[in-house]
Tab-separated table of C-alpha atoms in Angstrom:
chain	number	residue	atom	x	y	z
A	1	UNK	CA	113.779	125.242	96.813
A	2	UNK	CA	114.864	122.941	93.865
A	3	UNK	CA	114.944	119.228	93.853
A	4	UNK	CA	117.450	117.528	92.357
A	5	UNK	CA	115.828	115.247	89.489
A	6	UNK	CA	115.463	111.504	90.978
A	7	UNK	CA	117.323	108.766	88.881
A	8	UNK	CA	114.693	106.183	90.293
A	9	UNK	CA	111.989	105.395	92.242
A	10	UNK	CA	113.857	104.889	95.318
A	11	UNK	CA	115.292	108.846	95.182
A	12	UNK	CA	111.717	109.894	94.596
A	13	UNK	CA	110.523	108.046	97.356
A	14	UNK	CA	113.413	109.947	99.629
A	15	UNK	CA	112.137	112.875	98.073
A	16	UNK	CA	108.211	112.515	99.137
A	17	UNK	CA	109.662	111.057	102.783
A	18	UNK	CA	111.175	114.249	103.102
A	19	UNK	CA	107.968	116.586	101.897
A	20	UNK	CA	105.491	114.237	104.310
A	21	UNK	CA	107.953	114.367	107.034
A	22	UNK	CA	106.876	117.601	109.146
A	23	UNK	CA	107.360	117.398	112.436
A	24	UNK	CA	106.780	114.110	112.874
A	25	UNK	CA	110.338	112.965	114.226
A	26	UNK	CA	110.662	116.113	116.426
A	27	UNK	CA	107.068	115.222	117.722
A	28	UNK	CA	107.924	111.768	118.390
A	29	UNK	CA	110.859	112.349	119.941
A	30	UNK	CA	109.766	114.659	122.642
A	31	UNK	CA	106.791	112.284	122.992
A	32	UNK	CA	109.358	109.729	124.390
A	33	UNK	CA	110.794	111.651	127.033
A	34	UNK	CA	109.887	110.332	130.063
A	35	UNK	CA	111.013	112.350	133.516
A	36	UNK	CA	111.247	110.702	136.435
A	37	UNK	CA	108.214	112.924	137.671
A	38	UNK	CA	105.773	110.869	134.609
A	39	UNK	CA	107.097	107.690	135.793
A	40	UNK	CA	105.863	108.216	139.108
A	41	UNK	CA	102.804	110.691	139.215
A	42	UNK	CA	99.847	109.550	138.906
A	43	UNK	CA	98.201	112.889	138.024
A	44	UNK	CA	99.064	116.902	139.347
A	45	UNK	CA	100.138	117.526	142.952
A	46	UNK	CA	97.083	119.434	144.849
A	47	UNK	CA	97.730	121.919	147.096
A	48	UNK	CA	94.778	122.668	149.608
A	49	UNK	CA	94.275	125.305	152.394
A	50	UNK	CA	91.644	125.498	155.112
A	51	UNK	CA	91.086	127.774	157.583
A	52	UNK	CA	88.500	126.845	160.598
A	53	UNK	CA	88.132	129.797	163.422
A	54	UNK	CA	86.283	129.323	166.483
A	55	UNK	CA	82.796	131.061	167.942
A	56	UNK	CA	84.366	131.125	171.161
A	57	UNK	CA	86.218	133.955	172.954
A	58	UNK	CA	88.476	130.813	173.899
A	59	UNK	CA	87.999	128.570	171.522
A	60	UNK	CA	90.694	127.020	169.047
A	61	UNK	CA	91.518	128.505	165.348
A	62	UNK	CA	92.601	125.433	163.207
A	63	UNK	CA	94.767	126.431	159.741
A	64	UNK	CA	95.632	123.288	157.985
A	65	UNK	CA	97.278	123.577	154.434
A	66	UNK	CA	97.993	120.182	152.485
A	67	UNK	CA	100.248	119.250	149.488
A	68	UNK	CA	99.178	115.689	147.963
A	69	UNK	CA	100.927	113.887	145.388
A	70	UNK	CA	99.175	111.045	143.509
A	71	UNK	CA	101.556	108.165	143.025
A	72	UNK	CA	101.258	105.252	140.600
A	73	UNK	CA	100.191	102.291	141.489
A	74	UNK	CA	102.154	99.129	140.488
A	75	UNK	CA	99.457	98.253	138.036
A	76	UNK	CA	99.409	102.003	136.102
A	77	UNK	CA	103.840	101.831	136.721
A	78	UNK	CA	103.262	98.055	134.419
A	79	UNK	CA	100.551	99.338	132.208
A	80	UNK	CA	103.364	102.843	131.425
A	81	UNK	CA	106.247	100.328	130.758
A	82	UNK	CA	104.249	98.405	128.329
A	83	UNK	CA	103.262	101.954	126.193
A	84	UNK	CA	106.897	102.385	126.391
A	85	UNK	CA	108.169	99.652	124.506
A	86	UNK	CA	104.898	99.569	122.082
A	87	UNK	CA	105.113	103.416	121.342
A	88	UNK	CA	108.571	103.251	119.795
A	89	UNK	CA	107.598	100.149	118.084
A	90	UNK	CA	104.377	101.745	116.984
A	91	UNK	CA	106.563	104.780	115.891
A	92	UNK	CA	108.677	102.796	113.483
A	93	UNK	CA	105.956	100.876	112.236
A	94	UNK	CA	104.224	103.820	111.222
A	95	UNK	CA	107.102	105.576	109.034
A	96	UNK	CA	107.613	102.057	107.566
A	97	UNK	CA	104.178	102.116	106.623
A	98	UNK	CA	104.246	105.437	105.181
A	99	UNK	CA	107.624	104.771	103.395
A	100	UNK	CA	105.522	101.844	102.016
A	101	UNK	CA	102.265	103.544	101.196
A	102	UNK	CA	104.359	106.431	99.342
A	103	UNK	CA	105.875	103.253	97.071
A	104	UNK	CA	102.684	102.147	96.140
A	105	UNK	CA	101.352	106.221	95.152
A	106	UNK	CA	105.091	106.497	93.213
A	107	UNK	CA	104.351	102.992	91.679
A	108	UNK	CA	100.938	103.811	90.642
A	109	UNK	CA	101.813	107.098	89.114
A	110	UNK	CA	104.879	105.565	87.556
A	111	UNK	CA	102.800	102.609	85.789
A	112	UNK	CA	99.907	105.245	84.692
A	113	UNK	CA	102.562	106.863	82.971
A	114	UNK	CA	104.343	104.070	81.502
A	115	UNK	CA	100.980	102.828	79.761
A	116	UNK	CA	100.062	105.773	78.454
A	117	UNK	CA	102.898	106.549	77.204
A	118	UNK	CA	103.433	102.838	75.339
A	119	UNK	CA	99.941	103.971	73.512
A	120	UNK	CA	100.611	107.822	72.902
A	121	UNK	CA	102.437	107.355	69.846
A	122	UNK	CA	99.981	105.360	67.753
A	123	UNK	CA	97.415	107.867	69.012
A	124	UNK	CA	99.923	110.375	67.692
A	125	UNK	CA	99.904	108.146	64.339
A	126	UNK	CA	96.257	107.858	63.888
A	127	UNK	CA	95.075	111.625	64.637
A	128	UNK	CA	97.875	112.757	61.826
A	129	UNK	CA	96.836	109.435	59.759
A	130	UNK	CA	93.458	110.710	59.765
A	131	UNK	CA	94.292	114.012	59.484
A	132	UNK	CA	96.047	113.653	56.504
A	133	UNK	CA	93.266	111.187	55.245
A	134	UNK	CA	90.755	114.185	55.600
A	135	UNK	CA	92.677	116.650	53.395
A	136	UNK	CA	92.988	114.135	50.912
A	137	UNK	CA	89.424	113.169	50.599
A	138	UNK	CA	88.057	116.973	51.183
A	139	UNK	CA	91.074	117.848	47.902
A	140	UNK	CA	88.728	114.471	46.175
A	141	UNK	CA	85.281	115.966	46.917
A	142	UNK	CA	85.943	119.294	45.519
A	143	UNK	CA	87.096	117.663	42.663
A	144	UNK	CA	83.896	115.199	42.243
A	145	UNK	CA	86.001	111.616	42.763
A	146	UNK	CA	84.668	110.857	46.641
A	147	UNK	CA	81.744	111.234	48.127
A	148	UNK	CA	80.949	113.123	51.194
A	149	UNK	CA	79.778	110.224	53.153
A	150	UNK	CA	83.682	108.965	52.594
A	151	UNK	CA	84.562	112.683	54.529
A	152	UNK	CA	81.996	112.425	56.968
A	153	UNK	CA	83.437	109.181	58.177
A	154	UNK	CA	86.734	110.237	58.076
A	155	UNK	CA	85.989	113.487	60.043
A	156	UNK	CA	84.144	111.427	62.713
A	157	UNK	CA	86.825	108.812	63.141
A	158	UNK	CA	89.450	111.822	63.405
A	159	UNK	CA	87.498	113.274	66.253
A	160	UNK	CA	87.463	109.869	68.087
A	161	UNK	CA	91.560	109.799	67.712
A	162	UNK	CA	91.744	113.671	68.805
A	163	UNK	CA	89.987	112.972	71.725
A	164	UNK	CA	91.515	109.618	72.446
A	165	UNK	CA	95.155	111.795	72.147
A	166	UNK	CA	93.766	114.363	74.207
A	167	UNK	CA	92.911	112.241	77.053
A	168	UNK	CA	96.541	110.521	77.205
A	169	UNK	CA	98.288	113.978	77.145
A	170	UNK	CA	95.878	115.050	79.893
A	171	UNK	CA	96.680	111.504	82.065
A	172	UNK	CA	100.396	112.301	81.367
A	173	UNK	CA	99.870	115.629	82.936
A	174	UNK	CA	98.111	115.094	85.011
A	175	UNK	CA	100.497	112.057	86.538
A	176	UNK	CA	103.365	114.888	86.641
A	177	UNK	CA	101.483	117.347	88.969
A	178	UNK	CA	100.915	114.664	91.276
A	179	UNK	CA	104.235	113.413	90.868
A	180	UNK	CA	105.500	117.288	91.679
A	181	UNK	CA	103.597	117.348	94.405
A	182	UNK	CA	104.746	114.682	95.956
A	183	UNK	CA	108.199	114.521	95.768
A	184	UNK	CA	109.005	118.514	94.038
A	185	UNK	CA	110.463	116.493	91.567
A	186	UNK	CA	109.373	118.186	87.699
A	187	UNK	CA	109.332	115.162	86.031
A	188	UNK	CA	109.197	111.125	86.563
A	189	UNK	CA	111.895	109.193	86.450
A	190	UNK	CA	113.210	107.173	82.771
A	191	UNK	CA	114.066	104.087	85.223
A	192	UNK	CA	111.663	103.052	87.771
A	193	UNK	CA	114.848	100.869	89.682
A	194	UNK	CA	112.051	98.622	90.993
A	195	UNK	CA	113.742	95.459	90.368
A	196	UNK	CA	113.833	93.167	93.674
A	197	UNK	CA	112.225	89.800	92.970
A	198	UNK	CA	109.124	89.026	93.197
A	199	UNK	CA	108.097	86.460	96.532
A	200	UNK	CA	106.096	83.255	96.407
A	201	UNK	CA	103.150	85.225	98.378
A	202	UNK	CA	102.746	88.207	100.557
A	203	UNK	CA	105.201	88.420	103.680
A	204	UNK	CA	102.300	88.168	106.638
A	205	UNK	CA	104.416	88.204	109.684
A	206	UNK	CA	106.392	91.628	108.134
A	207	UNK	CA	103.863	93.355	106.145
A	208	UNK	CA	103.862	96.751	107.562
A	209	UNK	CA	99.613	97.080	107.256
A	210	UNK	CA	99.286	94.282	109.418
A	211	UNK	CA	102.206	95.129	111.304
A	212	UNK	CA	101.080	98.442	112.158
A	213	UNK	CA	97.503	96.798	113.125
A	214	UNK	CA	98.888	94.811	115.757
A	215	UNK	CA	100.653	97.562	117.454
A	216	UNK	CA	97.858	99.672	117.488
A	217	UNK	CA	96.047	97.015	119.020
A	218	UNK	CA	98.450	96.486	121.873
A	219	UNK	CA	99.062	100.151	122.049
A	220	UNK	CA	95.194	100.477	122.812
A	221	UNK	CA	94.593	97.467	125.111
A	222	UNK	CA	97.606	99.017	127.466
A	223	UNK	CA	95.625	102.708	127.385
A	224	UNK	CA	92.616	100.855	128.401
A	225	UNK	CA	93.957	98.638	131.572
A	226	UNK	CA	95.982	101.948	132.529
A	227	UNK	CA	92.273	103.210	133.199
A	228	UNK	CA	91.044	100.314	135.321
A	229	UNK	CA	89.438	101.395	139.100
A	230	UNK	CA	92.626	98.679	139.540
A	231	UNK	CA	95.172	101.332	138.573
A	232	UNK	CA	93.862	104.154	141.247
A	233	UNK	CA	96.867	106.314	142.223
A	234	UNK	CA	97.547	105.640	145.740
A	235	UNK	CA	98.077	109.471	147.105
A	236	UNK	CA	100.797	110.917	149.647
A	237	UNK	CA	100.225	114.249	151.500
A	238	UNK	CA	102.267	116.326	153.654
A	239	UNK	CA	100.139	118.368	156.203
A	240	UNK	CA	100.800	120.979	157.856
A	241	UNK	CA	98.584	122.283	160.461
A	242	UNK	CA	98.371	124.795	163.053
A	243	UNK	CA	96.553	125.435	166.278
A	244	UNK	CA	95.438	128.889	167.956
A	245	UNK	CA	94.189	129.597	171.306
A	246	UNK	CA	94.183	132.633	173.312
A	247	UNK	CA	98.280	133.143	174.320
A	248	UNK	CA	98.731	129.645	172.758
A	249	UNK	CA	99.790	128.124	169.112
A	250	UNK	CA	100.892	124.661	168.473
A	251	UNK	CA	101.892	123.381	164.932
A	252	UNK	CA	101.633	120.375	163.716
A	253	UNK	CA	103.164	118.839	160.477
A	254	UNK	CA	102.474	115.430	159.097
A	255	UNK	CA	101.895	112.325	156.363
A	256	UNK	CA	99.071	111.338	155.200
A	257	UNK	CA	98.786	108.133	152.715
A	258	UNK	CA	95.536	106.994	150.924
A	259	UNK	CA	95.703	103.266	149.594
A	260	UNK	CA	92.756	101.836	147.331
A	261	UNK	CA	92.071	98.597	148.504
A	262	UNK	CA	91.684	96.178	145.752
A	263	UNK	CA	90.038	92.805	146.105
A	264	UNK	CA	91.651	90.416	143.843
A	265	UNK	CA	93.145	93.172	141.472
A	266	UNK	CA	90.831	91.735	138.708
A	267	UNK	CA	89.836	94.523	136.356
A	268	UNK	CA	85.987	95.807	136.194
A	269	UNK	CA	83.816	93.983	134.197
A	270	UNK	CA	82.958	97.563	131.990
A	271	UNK	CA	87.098	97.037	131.255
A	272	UNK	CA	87.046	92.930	130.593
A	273	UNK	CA	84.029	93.820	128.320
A	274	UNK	CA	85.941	96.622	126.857
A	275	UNK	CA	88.899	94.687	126.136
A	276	UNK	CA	86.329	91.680	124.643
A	277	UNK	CA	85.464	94.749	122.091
A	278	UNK	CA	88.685	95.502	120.827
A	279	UNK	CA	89.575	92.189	120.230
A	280	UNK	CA	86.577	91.319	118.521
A	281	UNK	CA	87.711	94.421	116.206
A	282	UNK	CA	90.976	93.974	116.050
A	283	UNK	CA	90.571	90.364	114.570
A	284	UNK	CA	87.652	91.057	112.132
A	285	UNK	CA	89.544	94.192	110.442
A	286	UNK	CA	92.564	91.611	110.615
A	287	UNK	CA	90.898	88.524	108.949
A	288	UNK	CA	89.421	91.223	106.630
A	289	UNK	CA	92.699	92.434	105.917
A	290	UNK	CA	94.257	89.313	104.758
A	291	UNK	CA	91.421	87.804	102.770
A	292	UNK	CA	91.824	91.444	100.774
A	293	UNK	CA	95.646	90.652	100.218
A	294	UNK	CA	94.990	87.244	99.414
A	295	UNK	CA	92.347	87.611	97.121
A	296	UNK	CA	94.119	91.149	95.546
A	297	UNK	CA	97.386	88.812	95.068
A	298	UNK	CA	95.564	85.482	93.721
A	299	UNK	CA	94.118	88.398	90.608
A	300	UNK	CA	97.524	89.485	89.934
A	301	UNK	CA	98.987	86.422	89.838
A	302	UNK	CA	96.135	85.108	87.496
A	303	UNK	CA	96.828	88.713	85.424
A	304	UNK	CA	100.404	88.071	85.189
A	305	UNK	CA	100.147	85.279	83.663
A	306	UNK	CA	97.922	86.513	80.844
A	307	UNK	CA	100.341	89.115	80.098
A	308	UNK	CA	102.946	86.362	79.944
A	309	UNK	CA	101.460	84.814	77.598
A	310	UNK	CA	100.509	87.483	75.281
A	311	UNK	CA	103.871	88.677	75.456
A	312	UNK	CA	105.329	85.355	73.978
A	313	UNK	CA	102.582	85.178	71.431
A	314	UNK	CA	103.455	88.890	70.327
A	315	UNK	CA	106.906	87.638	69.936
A	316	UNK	CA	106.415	85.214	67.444
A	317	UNK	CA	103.193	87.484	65.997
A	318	UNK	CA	103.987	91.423	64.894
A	319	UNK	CA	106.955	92.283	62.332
A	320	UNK	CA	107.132	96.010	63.304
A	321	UNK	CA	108.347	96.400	59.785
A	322	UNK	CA	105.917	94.160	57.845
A	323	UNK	CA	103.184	96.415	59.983
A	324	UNK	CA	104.719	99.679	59.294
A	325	UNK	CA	104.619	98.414	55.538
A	326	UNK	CA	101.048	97.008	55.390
A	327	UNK	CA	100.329	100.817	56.972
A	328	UNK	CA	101.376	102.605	54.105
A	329	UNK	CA	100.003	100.291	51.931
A	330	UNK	CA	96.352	100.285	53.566
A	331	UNK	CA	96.980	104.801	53.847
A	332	UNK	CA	97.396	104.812	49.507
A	333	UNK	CA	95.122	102.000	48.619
A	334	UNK	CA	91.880	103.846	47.002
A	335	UNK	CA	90.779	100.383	46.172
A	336	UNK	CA	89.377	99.652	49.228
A	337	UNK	CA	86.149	101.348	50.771
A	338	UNK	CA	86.725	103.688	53.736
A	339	UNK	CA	85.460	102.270	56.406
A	340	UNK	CA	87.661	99.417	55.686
A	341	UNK	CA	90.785	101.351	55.281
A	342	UNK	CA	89.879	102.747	58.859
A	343	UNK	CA	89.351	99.887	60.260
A	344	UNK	CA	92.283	98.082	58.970
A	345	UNK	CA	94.549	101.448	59.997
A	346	UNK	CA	93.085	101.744	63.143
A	347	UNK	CA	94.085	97.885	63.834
A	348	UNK	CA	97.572	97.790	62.309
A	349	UNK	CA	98.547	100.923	64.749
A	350	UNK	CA	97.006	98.782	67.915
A	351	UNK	CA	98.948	95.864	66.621
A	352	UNK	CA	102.230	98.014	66.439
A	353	UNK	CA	101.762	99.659	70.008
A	354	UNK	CA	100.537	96.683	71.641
A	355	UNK	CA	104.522	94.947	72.741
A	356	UNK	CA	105.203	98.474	74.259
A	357	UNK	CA	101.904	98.296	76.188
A	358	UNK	CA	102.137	94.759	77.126
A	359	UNK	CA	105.537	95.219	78.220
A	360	UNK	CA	104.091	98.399	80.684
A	361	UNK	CA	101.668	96.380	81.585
A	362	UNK	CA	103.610	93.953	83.090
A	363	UNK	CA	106.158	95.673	84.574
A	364	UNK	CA	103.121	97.642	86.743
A	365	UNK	CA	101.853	93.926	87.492
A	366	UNK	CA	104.915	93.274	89.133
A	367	UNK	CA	105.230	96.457	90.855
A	368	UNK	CA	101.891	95.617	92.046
A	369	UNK	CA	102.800	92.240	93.538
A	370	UNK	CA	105.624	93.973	95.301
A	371	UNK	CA	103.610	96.432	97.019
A	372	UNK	CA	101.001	93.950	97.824
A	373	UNK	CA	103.563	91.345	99.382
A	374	UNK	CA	104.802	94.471	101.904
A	375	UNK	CA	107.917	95.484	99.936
A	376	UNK	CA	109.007	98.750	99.673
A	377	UNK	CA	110.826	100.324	97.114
């Protein structure tokens, strides 16, 4: 089936929604269906039959068959109501989570591209630069003005920039299967769209891993009082029952009701010390949680900065003409030995690329801060 090509980050993120989506929302909603049979059965009705017959010529043949329905206490009906309004919660908690863990992946991919890309074309530059170099030099040797230490160098640098170019054509790629497989889209988007601002810190109280943690947590502390000796099912039979003697039957049909008595309706101490467990849990994978955002967000903020600042400096430091000029003067200078002419290449085509890699580099940093604060695309 073909995709129609995203404009953004936003449409891709539709687009992988859609692929992860299975049968998730069919799944969840017959999950929530609740017949008036759940709401009040504890368990399956049990039907039992017995059949007693007397040793005596005169004795009495008892057949006794029994239907029994376990009903709910008021402590399991309580413990159901509260996993029906946590599940739905917990639902939508979890495709917000997904829809925000499938923004970081796109975000990710999207900034692996973009900084390999800002470097790919002075890789592009050096490998032909070199290239170009080695002809030169091996047209020199043949004719006795360079030496073959002059070639060897050359040959060795070149090899460094081919594989250096290799490597950024194989992250490229490789970013666009994942991409594809994600979303079915062929090919990332030119505009990432990610443009919200920025917040002062990560939003806590909304962030949809923390947000999902804390449902879970309810959602398990109500599974585990639903299971208390507390919550036994009371259970309601109806009895029928018949009596044979010789030239004499009587029937008999009936109710009979089982209540657990409960002294206190405290739970058990295996459930209090159960419950102690997955609190202790709950708040040490919390606390862990948001010392990890805290400290991912305080590097960010410290990285952003940097970039910042090198961005401004760049501003005021590389002429992209002045460098393309002292390129082709460094490339036909024969003056110069050549290592130095590599050297001096090699850092006039970092110079030129670096404002297109800064600039990627900065737009992933705030990508990053987005995703960390619990924002979307």
């Amino acid at each position: 089936m073909s995709v129609q090509a995203a404009e953004n980050l936003r449409d891709a993120l539709d687009q992988a929604l859609i692929r992860a989506s299975g049968d998730f929302t069919s799944a969840t909603a017959e999950a929530a269906a609740d017949t008036s049979s759940r709401r009040w059965l504890g368990g399956l009705p049990t039907l039992s039959m017995s059949y007693l017959g007397s040793d005596q010529s005169s004795g009495t043949d008892e057949t006794e068959v029994s239907l029994s329905f376990p009903i709910k206490s008021s402590l399991q009906r309580n413990s159901d109501a509260q996993l029906n309004t946590v599940d739905p919660k917990l639902d939508a908690a979890t495709q917000r989570y997904q829809a925000w863990y499938l923004s970081g992946t796109l975000r990710e991919l999207y900034a692996r591209d973009r900084r390999a890309q800002a470097v790919l074309p002075a890789a592009m530059a050096t490998s032909a630069l070199l290239t170009e170099l080695e002809s030169q030099l091996q047209e020199r040797l043949s004719a006795g003005s360079a030496e073959r230490f002059e070639l060897i160098a050359v040959q060795r640098q070149r090899l460094n920039a081919d594989s250096t170019l290799a490597r950024l054509r194989a992250e490229i790629a490789g970013v666009a299967r994942l991409y594809t497989s994600l979303t079915g889209d062929a090919a990332l988007p030119k505009d990432s769209g990610d443009t919200a601002q920025i917040p002062q810190q990560p939003l806590y109280a909304q962030h949809p891993r923390l947000l999902l943690l804390d449902l879970n947590q309810d959602q398990q502390l109500a599974s585990l009082r639903a299971t208390s000796s507390s919550a036994t099912p009371w259970n309601i039979a109806l009895v029928g029952r018949e009596l044979a003697i010789p030239n004499f039957t009587e029937r008999q049909l009936g109710v009979a009701i089982d209540v657990p008595v409960s002294f206190g309706a405290k739970p058990s101490t295996a459930v209090r010390s159960s419950e102690r467990a997955l609190m202790r849990a709950y708040q040490m994978q919390r606390d862990e949680t948001l010392i990890q955002l805290q400290g991912e967000w305080t590097r960010l903020q410290t990285e952003r900065e940097q970039l910042l600042s090198r961005k401004a400096l760049l501003v005021n430091l590389i002429d992209a003409q002045a460098v393309d000029a002292m390129i082709e003067q460094t490339r036909n200078s024969l003056e110069l030995p050549i290592e130095l002419r590599l050297q001096r290449m090699q850092a006039l085509l970092d110079a030129q690329a670096e404002p297109d890699l800064v600039a990627a580099q900065l737009e992933a940093n705030s990508a990053a801060l987005r995703q960390l604060a619990g924002l979307g695309l």
